[in-house]
Amino acid sequence: MKNKVFLSLSLLAMSFNVAAFTQFKPAVLNAALLFEHDATTGNVKNSLQWIRDVSGKLQAMTEVRYDRNGCFTNINMVDKANGREFHLVNKDGVLKSFKGQHITGEINERCEITKLENGKGNYVLSYNVRGLLETMKDKDTGEVIESYEYQNSQLPVRVRNYKDKKDKRIFYPSGSAQFLDSEIVSKRGESTVRVKQSCAYTADGNADKCSLIASTNDNYHGSILIWISNHEIDYF
């Protein structure tokens, strides 16, 4: 269960990085959803994020580099807790990996990944009118594998995986999540993950340092305590 909780933290943490008025560039947010890291606001050039446990041991690190249009050019991810690693390059609309997990794809002029192949399958992706990721379909059968549902926020409130029969509902705090200690609940099947987080924020609205407790217990007994220190950001 520890690994499952850990893998969900990237998506859960994003809700605390954004106030109601904060707007992400769609390409930045879509890449964060697909490749499991926190989205970054502003005209960012380079974003370095990491997760350390309570003893300071590095658990995961993600570095993302962007061009001036907000489209990622490189994504490097190492997840020591779960033995996952990938290094991606986006060049001239072609997505390729050169180390770790094998990933390929195609990217259009809006920096939307339209085709994606990884260890789980070969997919065609579609986006809604706001440019946000909406569906992933099996390239060969046309069957919807995963769908993303939104309300007024740019962040998804429901992620449904039809292949694995998973239905994740995400409940965000009302109003602005910035500058407040917050709690979020994610439901996956019969399992409920509760996350409490307290963050310090930079002037541009990105999380700087956060303490986070995740647990499947309502009283947070037997919880996992993780320190997230993100981001180090370079802007154009």
XYZ file of N, CA and C in Angstrom:
708
model
N 0.830 -1.204 0.000
C 0.000 0.000 0.000
C 0.862 1.251 0.000
N 2.059 1.151 0.591
C 2.931 2.318 0.653
C 3.254 2.830 -0.733
N 3.574 1.926 -1.655
C 3.922 2.348 -3.007
C 2.755 3.036 -3.701
N 1.532 2.503 -3.515
C 0.363 3.091 -4.149
C 0.114 4.495 -3.633
N 0.299 4.677 -2.331
C 0.116 6.014 -1.759
C 1.158 6.959 -2.317
N 2.389 6.501 -2.388
C 3.480 7.351 -2.849
C 3.248 7.808 -4.279
N 2.783 6.912 -5.133
C 2.581 7.250 -6.535
C 1.493 8.290 -6.720
N 0.574 8.369 -5.775
C -0.532 9.315 -5.911
C -0.173 10.711 -5.435
N 0.978 10.882 -4.800
C 1.286 12.155 -4.154
C 1.499 13.281 -5.148
N 2.078 12.987 -6.300
C 2.330 14.057 -7.265
C 1.037 14.721 -7.698
N 0.022 13.917 -8.015
C -1.250 14.467 -8.443
C -1.940 15.194 -7.301
N -1.890 14.603 -6.106
C -2.562 15.218 -4.971
C -1.917 16.536 -4.595
N -0.605 16.610 -4.692
C 0.091 17.814 -4.248
C -0.237 19.008 -5.105
N -0.640 18.789 -6.351
C -0.871 19.923 -7.246
C -1.983 20.830 -6.757
N -2.953 20.289 -6.040
C -4.074 21.116 -5.610
C -3.643 22.189 -4.635
N -2.534 21.952 -3.935
C -2.074 22.926 -2.959
C -1.173 23.980 -3.592
N -0.786 23.754 -4.829
C 0.107 24.687 -5.489
C -0.645 25.782 -6.216
N -1.974 25.733 -6.209
C -2.711 26.639 -7.078
C -3.870 27.271 -6.326
N -3.953 28.575 -6.397
C -5.109 29.270 -5.858
C -6.195 29.290 -6.911
N -7.386 29.722 -6.508
C -8.512 29.708 -7.429
C -8.238 30.551 -8.671
N -7.445 31.604 -8.531
C -7.199 32.510 -9.650
C -5.962 32.128 -10.451
N -5.174 31.183 -9.979
C -3.945 30.801 -10.653
C -4.255 30.014 -11.912
N -3.555 30.323 -12.995
C -3.758 29.628 -14.250
C -2.454 29.008 -14.723
N -2.537 27.716 -15.050
C -1.403 27.031 -15.651
C -1.483 27.137 -17.170
N -0.351 27.077 -17.827
C -0.360 26.859 -19.257
C -0.808 25.415 -19.474
N -1.810 25.173 -20.335
C -2.337 23.813 -20.511
C -1.258 22.774 -20.808
N -0.278 23.134 -21.625
C 0.772 22.174 -21.981
C 1.572 21.754 -20.749
N 1.792 22.707 -19.839
C 2.541 22.410 -18.619
C 1.745 21.469 -17.724
N 0.456 21.747 -17.586
C -0.390 20.923 -16.736
C -0.575 19.522 -17.320
N -0.776 19.419 -18.631
C -0.956 18.108 -19.254
C 0.271 17.224 -19.071
N 1.447 17.792 -19.238
C 2.676 17.029 -19.048
C 2.807 16.555 -17.603
N 2.388 17.416 -16.655
C 2.446 17.046 -15.244
C 1.519 15.869 -14.942
N 0.325 15.862 -15.547
C -0.612 14.761 -15.339
C -0.092 13.462 -15.934
N 0.463 13.530 -17.127
C 0.906 12.328 -17.823
C 2.173 11.736 -17.230
N 3.055 12.600 -16.738
C 4.359 12.127 -16.293
C 4.614 12.354 -14.811
N 3.530 12.536 -14.053
C 3.535 12.453 -12.585
C 4.524 13.395 -11.900
N 4.353 14.694 -12.142
C 5.099 15.689 -11.380
C 4.201 16.899 -11.172
N 4.647 17.860 -10.387
C 3.845 19.043 -10.092
C 3.941 20.049 -11.234
N 2.810 20.611 -11.608
C 2.813 21.671 -12.606
C 3.413 22.944 -12.003
N 3.934 23.808 -12.873
C 4.583 25.040 -12.459
C 3.945 26.216 -13.175
N 3.719 27.311 -12.454
C 3.138 28.502 -13.070
C 4.237 29.407 -13.627
N 3.837 30.315 -14.497
C 4.772 31.301 -15.018
C 5.524 30.843 -16.249
N 6.375 31.723 -16.742
C 7.164 31.458 -17.939
C 8.444 30.733 -17.542
N 8.275 29.482 -17.145
C 9.367 28.727 -16.539
C 10.297 28.142 -17.602
N 11.574 28.137 -17.285
C 12.597 27.579 -18.160
C 13.033 26.204 -17.686
N 13.190 26.058 -16.378
C 13.649 24.799 -15.813
C 13.032 24.616 -14.430
N 12.501 23.425 -14.170
C 11.891 23.119 -12.876
C 12.511 21.849 -12.316
N 13.020 21.948 -11.095
C 13.592 20.791 -10.413
C 12.780 20.519 -9.158
N 12.254 19.300 -9.041
C 11.426 18.914 -7.903
C 11.999 17.651 -7.282
N 11.853 17.536 -5.966
C 12.331 16.313 -5.332
C 11.493 15.995 -4.108
N 11.509 14.737 -3.730
C 10.797 14.258 -2.549
C 11.793 13.525 -1.669
N 11.862 13.900 -0.416
C 12.724 13.224 0.552
C 11.882 12.708 1.710
N 12.312 11.612 2.305
C 11.583 11.089 3.458
C 11.993 11.856 4.704
N 11.459 11.449 5.841
C 11.671 12.198 7.079
C 13.138 12.206 7.494
N 13.918 11.229 7.041
C 15.340 11.182 7.384
C 16.197 11.948 6.388
N 15.567 12.500 5.362
C 16.304 13.276 4.380
C 16.756 12.482 3.177
N 16.420 11.208 3.124
C 16.835 10.366 2.001
C 15.994 10.684 0.767
N 16.659 10.875 -0.362
C 15.967 11.193 -1.606
C 15.127 10.014 -2.070
N 13.834 10.276 -2.309
C 12.915 9.248 -2.776
C 12.606 9.387 -4.265
N 12.474 10.612 -4.718
C 12.156 10.844 -6.128
C 12.636 12.223 -6.547
N 12.979 12.339 -7.839
C 13.436 13.612 -8.389
C 12.928 13.735 -9.818
N 12.405 14.901 -10.159
C 11.971 15.166 -11.530
C 12.493 16.525 -11.967
N 13.136 16.551 -13.123
C 13.590 17.796 -13.725
C 12.894 17.968 -15.063
N 12.304 19.146 -15.280
C 11.607 19.432 -16.534
C 12.169 20.721 -17.119
N 12.495 20.671 -18.407
C 12.970 21.859 -19.116
C 11.938 22.245 -20.175
N 11.740 23.562 -20.332
C 10.702 24.066 -21.232
C 11.300 25.039 -22.240
N 10.583 25.197 -23.380
C 10.931 26.270 -24.297
C 10.112 27.513 -23.941
N 10.242 28.576 -24.702
C 9.578 29.839 -24.363
C 8.060 29.774 -24.536
N 7.557 28.760 -25.224
C 6.112 28.613 -25.411
C 5.477 27.749 -24.326
N 6.271 27.321 -23.354
C 5.746 26.486 -22.278
C 5.693 25.017 -22.621
N 6.339 24.626 -23.721
C 6.347 23.218 -24.129
C 7.606 22.554 -23.574
N 7.474 21.397 -22.970
C 8.641 20.744 -22.393
C 9.566 20.227 -23.496
N 10.849 20.336 -23.246
C 11.851 19.792 -24.166
C 12.514 18.551 -23.596
N 12.603 18.485 -22.261
C 13.194 17.327 -21.589
C 12.462 17.062 -20.288
N 12.261 15.786 -19.963
C 11.758 15.389 -18.655
C 12.623 14.242 -18.154
N 13.237 14.442 -17.004
C 14.065 13.403 -16.396
C 13.471 13.049 -15.039
N 13.097 11.796 -14.850
C 12.463 11.359 -13.611
C 13.145 10.101 -13.078
N 13.466 10.140 -11.797
C 14.004 8.972 -11.101
C 13.203 8.786 -9.821
N 12.533 7.647 -9.698
C 11.721 7.321 -8.526
C 12.365 6.116 -7.848
N 13.207 6.387 -6.843
C 13.928 5.322 -6.158
C 13.006 4.468 -5.303
N 11.930 5.052 -4.808
C 11.017 4.312 -3.931
C 10.332 3.175 -4.669
N 10.082 3.357 -5.970
C 9.348 2.353 -6.732
C 10.135 1.781 -7.902
N 11.417 2.119 -7.988
C 12.260 1.559 -9.032
C 11.863 1.980 -10.435
N 11.418 3.239 -10.605
C 11.001 3.737 -11.908
C 11.931 4.860 -12.361
N 12.164 4.890 -13.674
C 13.032 5.922 -14.226
C 12.704 6.116 -15.695
N 12.657 7.380 -16.129
C 12.579 7.654 -17.555
C 13.221 9.006 -17.854
N 13.766 9.111 -19.059
C 14.406 10.328 -19.531
C 13.864 10.597 -20.922
N 13.114 11.696 -21.062
C 12.394 11.996 -22.299
C 12.969 13.215 -22.994
N 12.929 13.168 -24.321
C 13.310 14.311 -25.144
C 12.185 14.581 -26.131
N 11.747 15.838 -26.209
C 10.765 16.276 -27.198
C 11.497 17.143 -28.212
N 11.645 16.630 -29.428
C 12.364 17.358 -30.467
C 11.563 17.330 -31.752
N 11.187 18.525 -32.225
C 10.452 18.671 -33.484
C 9.169 17.835 -33.505
N 8.467 17.804 -32.363
C 7.196 17.091 -32.292
C 7.305 15.593 -32.128
N 8.504 15.100 -31.896
C 8.706 13.664 -31.692
C 9.196 13.435 -30.267
N 8.497 12.580 -29.541
C 8.843 12.269 -28.155
C 9.564 10.923 -28.101
N 10.754 10.915 -27.496
C 11.533 9.685 -27.376
C 12.177 9.613 -26.006
N 12.408 8.397 -25.537
C 13.144 8.178 -24.293
C 14.492 7.564 -24.644
N 15.483 7.851 -23.811
C 16.805 7.300 -24.090
C 17.383 6.520 -22.917
N 16.623 6.395 -21.835
C 17.082 5.631 -20.687
C 15.894 5.309 -19.808
N 15.936 4.151 -19.154
C 14.839 3.766 -18.274
C 13.638 3.285 -19.055
N 12.446 3.658 -18.621
C 11.209 3.219 -19.257
C 11.142 3.676 -20.705
N 10.710 2.771 -21.582
C 10.594 3.088 -23.008
C 9.306 3.863 -23.256
N 9.443 5.082 -23.801
C 8.302 5.946 -24.089
C 8.543 6.640 -25.429
N 7.542 6.615 -26.298
C 7.603 7.364 -27.552
C 6.269 8.071 -27.761
N 6.238 9.052 -28.676
C 4.985 9.738 -28.936
C 5.125 10.821 -29.980
N 3.992 11.463 -30.269
C 3.949 12.585 -31.197
C 3.291 13.771 -30.512
N 3.772 14.985 -30.817
C 3.311 16.208 -30.175
C 2.976 17.232 -31.250
N 1.790 17.854 -31.155
C 1.383 18.813 -32.179
C 1.906 20.212 -31.875
N 1.491 21.194 -32.703
C 2.008 22.553 -32.573
C 1.534 23.244 -31.301
N 0.491 22.736 -30.637
C 0.017 23.295 -29.363
C 0.664 22.586 -28.179
N 1.651 21.766 -28.459
C 2.354 20.978 -27.440
C 1.409 19.998 -26.750
N 0.439 19.486 -27.488
C -0.439 18.433 -26.999
C 0.107 17.096 -27.483
N 0.301 16.179 -26.562
C 0.760 14.849 -26.939
C -0.421 14.115 -27.563
N -0.348 13.853 -28.838
C -1.470 13.238 -29.558
C -1.357 11.723 -29.617
N -0.140 11.213 -29.582
C 0.099 9.766 -29.572
C 1.141 9.454 -28.507
N 0.908 8.379 -27.772
C 1.807 8.014 -26.682
C 1.893 6.506 -26.577
N 3.106 5.994 -26.560
C 3.332 4.562 -26.374
C 4.292 4.371 -25.207
N 3.882 3.531 -24.263
C 4.744 3.220 -23.127
C 4.599 1.740 -22.780
N 5.072 1.358 -21.605
C 5.026 -0.051 -21.233
C 3.628 -0.590 -21.018
N 2.630 0.296 -20.899
C 1.259 -0.142 -20.658
C 0.433 -0.262 -21.928
N 0.838 0.438 -23.005
C 0.041 0.361 -24.217
C 0.389 1.441 -25.224
N -0.424 1.506 -26.271
C -0.244 2.464 -27.354
C -1.529 3.284 -27.457
N -1.447 4.612 -27.269
C -2.634 5.416 -27.069
C -2.726 6.596 -28.030
N -3.961 7.035 -28.252
C -4.260 8.296 -28.919
C -4.927 9.193 -27.893
N -4.471 10.446 -27.772
C -4.957 11.350 -26.738
C -5.797 12.466 -27.341
N -6.836 12.884 -26.608
C -7.664 14.003 -27.037
C -7.783 15.012 -25.899
N -8.149 16.263 -26.273
C -8.160 17.371 -25.330
C -9.469 18.133 -25.448
N -9.883 18.799 -24.347
C -11.128 19.555 -24.373
C -10.900 20.962 -24.944
N -11.936 21.784 -24.935
C -11.844 23.113 -25.550
C -10.865 24.029 -24.820
N -10.550 23.701 -23.571
C -9.581 24.496 -22.818
C -8.158 23.993 -22.992
N -8.002 22.970 -23.823
C -6.678 22.427 -24.074
C -6.197 21.472 -23.010
N -7.113 20.974 -22.171
C -6.753 20.063 -21.089
C -6.996 18.615 -21.497
N -6.142 17.730 -21.037
C -6.233 16.316 -21.369
C -7.600 15.758 -20.997
N -8.257 15.083 -21.948
C -9.608 14.583 -21.715
C -9.696 13.067 -21.796
N -9.134 12.441 -22.832
C -9.217 10.984 -22.952
C -7.918 10.403 -23.492
N -7.685 9.147 -23.112
C -6.649 8.323 -23.705
C -7.338 7.087 -24.268
N -7.185 6.874 -25.579
C -7.834 5.751 -26.240
C -6.791 4.766 -26.758
N -7.164 3.487 -26.778
C -6.309 2.478 -27.377
C -6.169 2.777 -28.870
N -4.950 2.860 -29.342
C -4.715 3.254 -30.731
C -5.330 2.264 -31.716
N -5.325 0.985 -31.392
C -5.788 -0.043 -32.324
C -7.294 -0.250 -32.288
N -7.891 -0.203 -31.096
C -9.313 -0.517 -30.957
C -10.195 0.720 -30.854
N -9.622 1.874 -30.502
C -10.409 3.077 -30.295
C -11.121 3.101 -28.955
N -10.908 2.107 -28.130
C -11.554 2.022 -26.814
C -10.958 3.057 -25.864
N -11.832 3.763 -25.120
C -11.365 4.722 -24.126
C -10.753 3.961 -22.953
N -9.498 4.229 -22.693
C -8.787 3.574 -21.592
C -8.850 4.409 -20.328
N -8.697 5.734 -20.492
C -8.695 6.617 -19.329
C -9.342 7.943 -19.710
N -10.118 8.501 -18.773
C -10.764 9.796 -19.007
C -10.538 10.714 -17.816
N -10.490 12.020 -18.110
C -10.269 13.049 -17.096
C -11.464 13.992 -17.102
N -12.021 14.244 -15.923
C -13.170 15.129 -15.804
C -12.791 16.352 -14.973
N -13.305 17.517 -15.398
C -12.983 18.783 -14.751
C -14.264 19.516 -14.381
N -14.127 20.430 -13.418
C -15.223 21.354 -13.132
C -14.746 22.745 -13.539
N -14.758 23.709 -12.646
C -14.306 25.046 -13.002
C -12.790 25.190 -12.975
N -12.124 24.313 -12.227
C -10.678 24.382 -12.102
C -10.004 23.714 -13.292
N -8.733 24.013 -13.473
C -7.947 23.316 -14.483
C -7.553 21.921 -14.016
N -7.646 21.673 -12.720
C -7.227 20.386 -12.178
C -8.371 19.379 -12.247
N -8.077 18.117 -12.574
C -9.135 17.110 -12.703
C -9.766 16.773 -11.359
N -11.075 16.541 -11.373
C -11.785 16.127 -10.164
C -12.094 14.627 -10.204
N -11.936 14.030 -11.384
C -12.192 12.600 -11.498
C -11.319 12.023 -12.612
N -10.643 10.906 -12.313
C -9.841 10.199 -13.300
C -10.320 8.752 -13.318
N -10.838 8.329 -14.468
C -11.382 6.978 -14.594
C -10.518 6.157 -15.535
N -10.061 5.008 -15.040
C -9.302 4.071 -15.857
C -10.175 2.849 -16.090
N -10.665 2.698 -17.317
C -11.615 1.635 -17.634
C -10.926 0.282 -17.777
N -9.669 0.298 -18.161
C -8.936 -0.953 -18.319
C -8.657 -1.601 -16.972
N -8.177 -0.802 -16.030
C -7.853 -1.318 -14.693
C -9.040 -1.229 -13.735
N -10.171 -0.688 -14.232
C -11.389 -0.531 -13.440
C -11.131 0.280 -12.163
N -10.498 1.440 -12.358
C -10.217 2.346 -11.250
C -10.964 3.657 -11.476
N -11.535 4.180 -10.427
C -12.289 5.427 -10.484
C -11.799 6.321 -9.355
N -10.941 7.271 -9.697
C -10.339 8.146 -8.693
C -11.072 9.480 -8.674
N -11.666 9.818 -7.544
C -12.333 11.106 -7.359
C -11.477 11.949 -6.433
N -11.239 13.190 -6.823
C -10.343 14.073 -6.085
C -11.130 15.279 -5.596
N -11.069 15.520 -4.299
C -11.824 16.615 -3.684
C -10.847 17.680 -3.211
N -10.952 18.872 -3.770
C -10.047 19.951 -3.424
C -10.669 20.865 -2.376
N -9.832 21.501 -1.560
C -10.368 22.464 -0.580
C -11.076 23.604 -1.297
N -12.098 24.147 -0.678
C -12.825 25.272 -1.280
C -11.994 26.538 -1.169
N -12.219 27.462 -2.100
C -11.486 28.718 -2.086
C -10.033 28.516 -2.475
N -9.187 29.381 -1.963
C -7.769 29.319 -2.283
C -7.065 28.315 -1.389
N -6.281 27.438 -2.011
C -5.524 26.449 -1.238
C -4.162 26.992 -0.825
N -3.811 28.162 -1.315
C -2.519 28.720 -0.979
C -2.511 29.341 0.412
N -1.332 29.305 1.026
C -1.059 29.951 2.303
C -1.890 29.368 3.450
N -2.505 28.208 3.240
C -3.305 27.583 4.277
C -2.872 26.141 4.470
N -3.013 25.628 5.697
C -2.856 24.207 5.924
C -4.115 23.528 5.407
N -3.958 22.532 4.579
C -5.103 21.968 3.870
C -5.133 20.454 3.966
N -6.287 19.912 3.639
C -6.470 18.465 3.629
C -7.209 18.081 2.350
N -6.791 16.981 1.760
C -7.425 16.499 0.544
C -7.679 15.001 0.673
N -8.753 14.543 0.080
C -9.132 13.134 0.149
C -9.250 12.599 -1.277
N -8.607 11.488 -1.550
C -8.699 10.828 -2.848
C -9.271 9.435 -2.644
N -10.326 9.115 -3.406
C -10.953 7.806 -3.297
C -10.612 6.959 -4.513
N -10.133 5.765 -4.260
C -9.808 4.823 -5.317
C -10.399 3.468 -4.934
N -11.530 3.137 -5.562
C -12.215 1.909 -5.181
C -12.702 2.008 -3.756
N -12.343 1.037 -2.940
C -12.737 1.043 -1.533
C -11.698 1.719 -0.649
N -10.602 2.137 -1.240
C -9.528 2.761 -0.479
C -9.653 4.276 -0.509
N -9.458 4.918 0.644
C -9.488 6.368 0.744
C -8.148 6.848 1.293
N -7.495 7.713 0.542
C -6.215 8.260 0.968
C -6.430 9.698 1.428
N -5.985 9.991 2.644
C -6.097 11.329 3.199
C -4.712 11.968 3.253
N -4.649 13.217 2.828
C -3.373 13.910 2.784
C -3.503 15.266 3.471
N -2.644 15.516 4.435
C -2.547 16.828 5.063
C -1.231 17.454 4.637
N -1.295 18.720 4.269
C -0.100 19.377 3.787
C -0.055 20.825 4.236
N 1.130 21.266 4.593
C 1.373 22.651 4.941
C 2.549 23.136 4.112
N 2.342 24.221 3.354
C 3.352 24.687 2.412
C 3.754 26.135 2.655
N 4.977 26.435 2.286
C 5.422 27.808 2.110
C 5.465 28.043 0.611
N 5.053 29.248 0.173
C 4.952 29.544 -1.251
C 5.872 30.683 -1.647
N 6.339 30.610 -2.878
C 7.122 31.699 -3.439
C 6.172 32.782 -3.942
N 6.714 33.945 -4.294
C 5.879 35.061 -4.737
C 5.150 34.757 -6.043
N 5.678 33.830 -6.849
C 5.047 33.515 -8.133
C 3.947 32.476 -8.002
N 3.714 31.954 -6.783
C 2.600 31.038 -6.576
C 2.950 29.572 -6.599
N 4.224 29.227 -6.706
C 4.634 27.828 -6.684
C 5.039 27.414 -5.276
N 4.778 26.157 -4.947
C 5.150 25.648 -3.632
C 6.661 25.641 -3.488
N 7.143 26.044 -2.319
C 8.579 26.073 -2.072
C 8.986 24.867 -1.239
N 8.496 24.809 -0.006
C 8.772 23.662 0.853
C 7.478 23.235 1.517
N 7.227 21.946 1.520
C 5.977 21.428 2.073
C 6.243 20.250 2.997
N 5.528 20.187 4.109
C 5.481 18.980 4.912
C 4.164 18.286 4.596
N 4.212 16.982 4.409
C 3.038 16.259 3.948
C 2.894 14.950 4.696
N 1.667 14.671 5.134
C 1.358 13.398 5.777
C 0.271 12.709 4.964
N 0.511 11.479 4.557
C -0.472 10.703 3.804
C -0.819 9.444 4.574
N -2.102 9.095 4.597
C -2.523 7.923 5.342
C -3.841 7.397 4.804
N -4.058 6.098 4.964
C -5.350 5.497 4.640
C -6.217 5.384 5.886
N -5.719 5.887 6.995
C -6.438 5.848 8.257
C -7.002 7.231 8.562
N -8.264 7.300 8.975
C -8.912 8.588 9.244
C -8.171 9.401 10.298
N -7.532 8.718 11.250
C -6.833 9.397 12.334
C -5.344 9.548 12.058
N -4.912 9.211 10.835
C -3.521 9.330 10.414
C -2.574 8.455 11.227
N -3.086 7.369 11.790
C -2.206 6.407 12.450
C -1.536 5.555 11.384
N -0.283 5.207 11.617
C 0.444 4.428 10.634
C 0.653 5.191 9.341
N 0.781 6.508 9.449
C 0.883 7.349 8.264
C 2.308 7.364 7.726
N 2.431 7.880 6.507
C 3.726 8.050 5.861
C 4.041 9.532 5.888
N 5.138 9.894 6.512
C 5.527 11.297 6.576
C 6.596 11.560 5.531
N 6.334 12.481 4.633
C 7.272 12.798 3.560
C 7.450 14.304 3.500
N 8.677 14.731 3.320
C 8.935 16.149 3.087
C 9.081 16.363 1.596
N 8.347 17.296 1.067
C 8.482 17.647 -0.342
C 9.109 19.024 -0.411
N 10.219 19.144 -1.085
C 10.856 20.436 -1.271
C 10.851 20.747 -2.759
N 9.925 21.544 -3.170
C 9.812 21.895 -4.571
C 9.231 23.309 -4.674
N 9.692 24.056 -5.558
C 10.550 23.799 -6.687
C 11.810 24.653 -6.591
N 12.839 24.266 -7.372
C 13.856 25.211 -7.771
C 13.517 25.567 -9.212
N 13.287 26.846 -9.479
C 12.760 27.239 -10.787
C 13.639 28.328 -11.405
N 13.927 28.140 -12.673
C 14.583 29.190 -13.469
C 13.557 29.679 -14.496
N 13.449 30.998 -14.638
C 12.506 31.583 -15.588
C 13.238 32.224 -16.775
N 12.509 32.320 -17.879
C 13.039 33.043 -19.027
C 13.060 34.547 -18.710
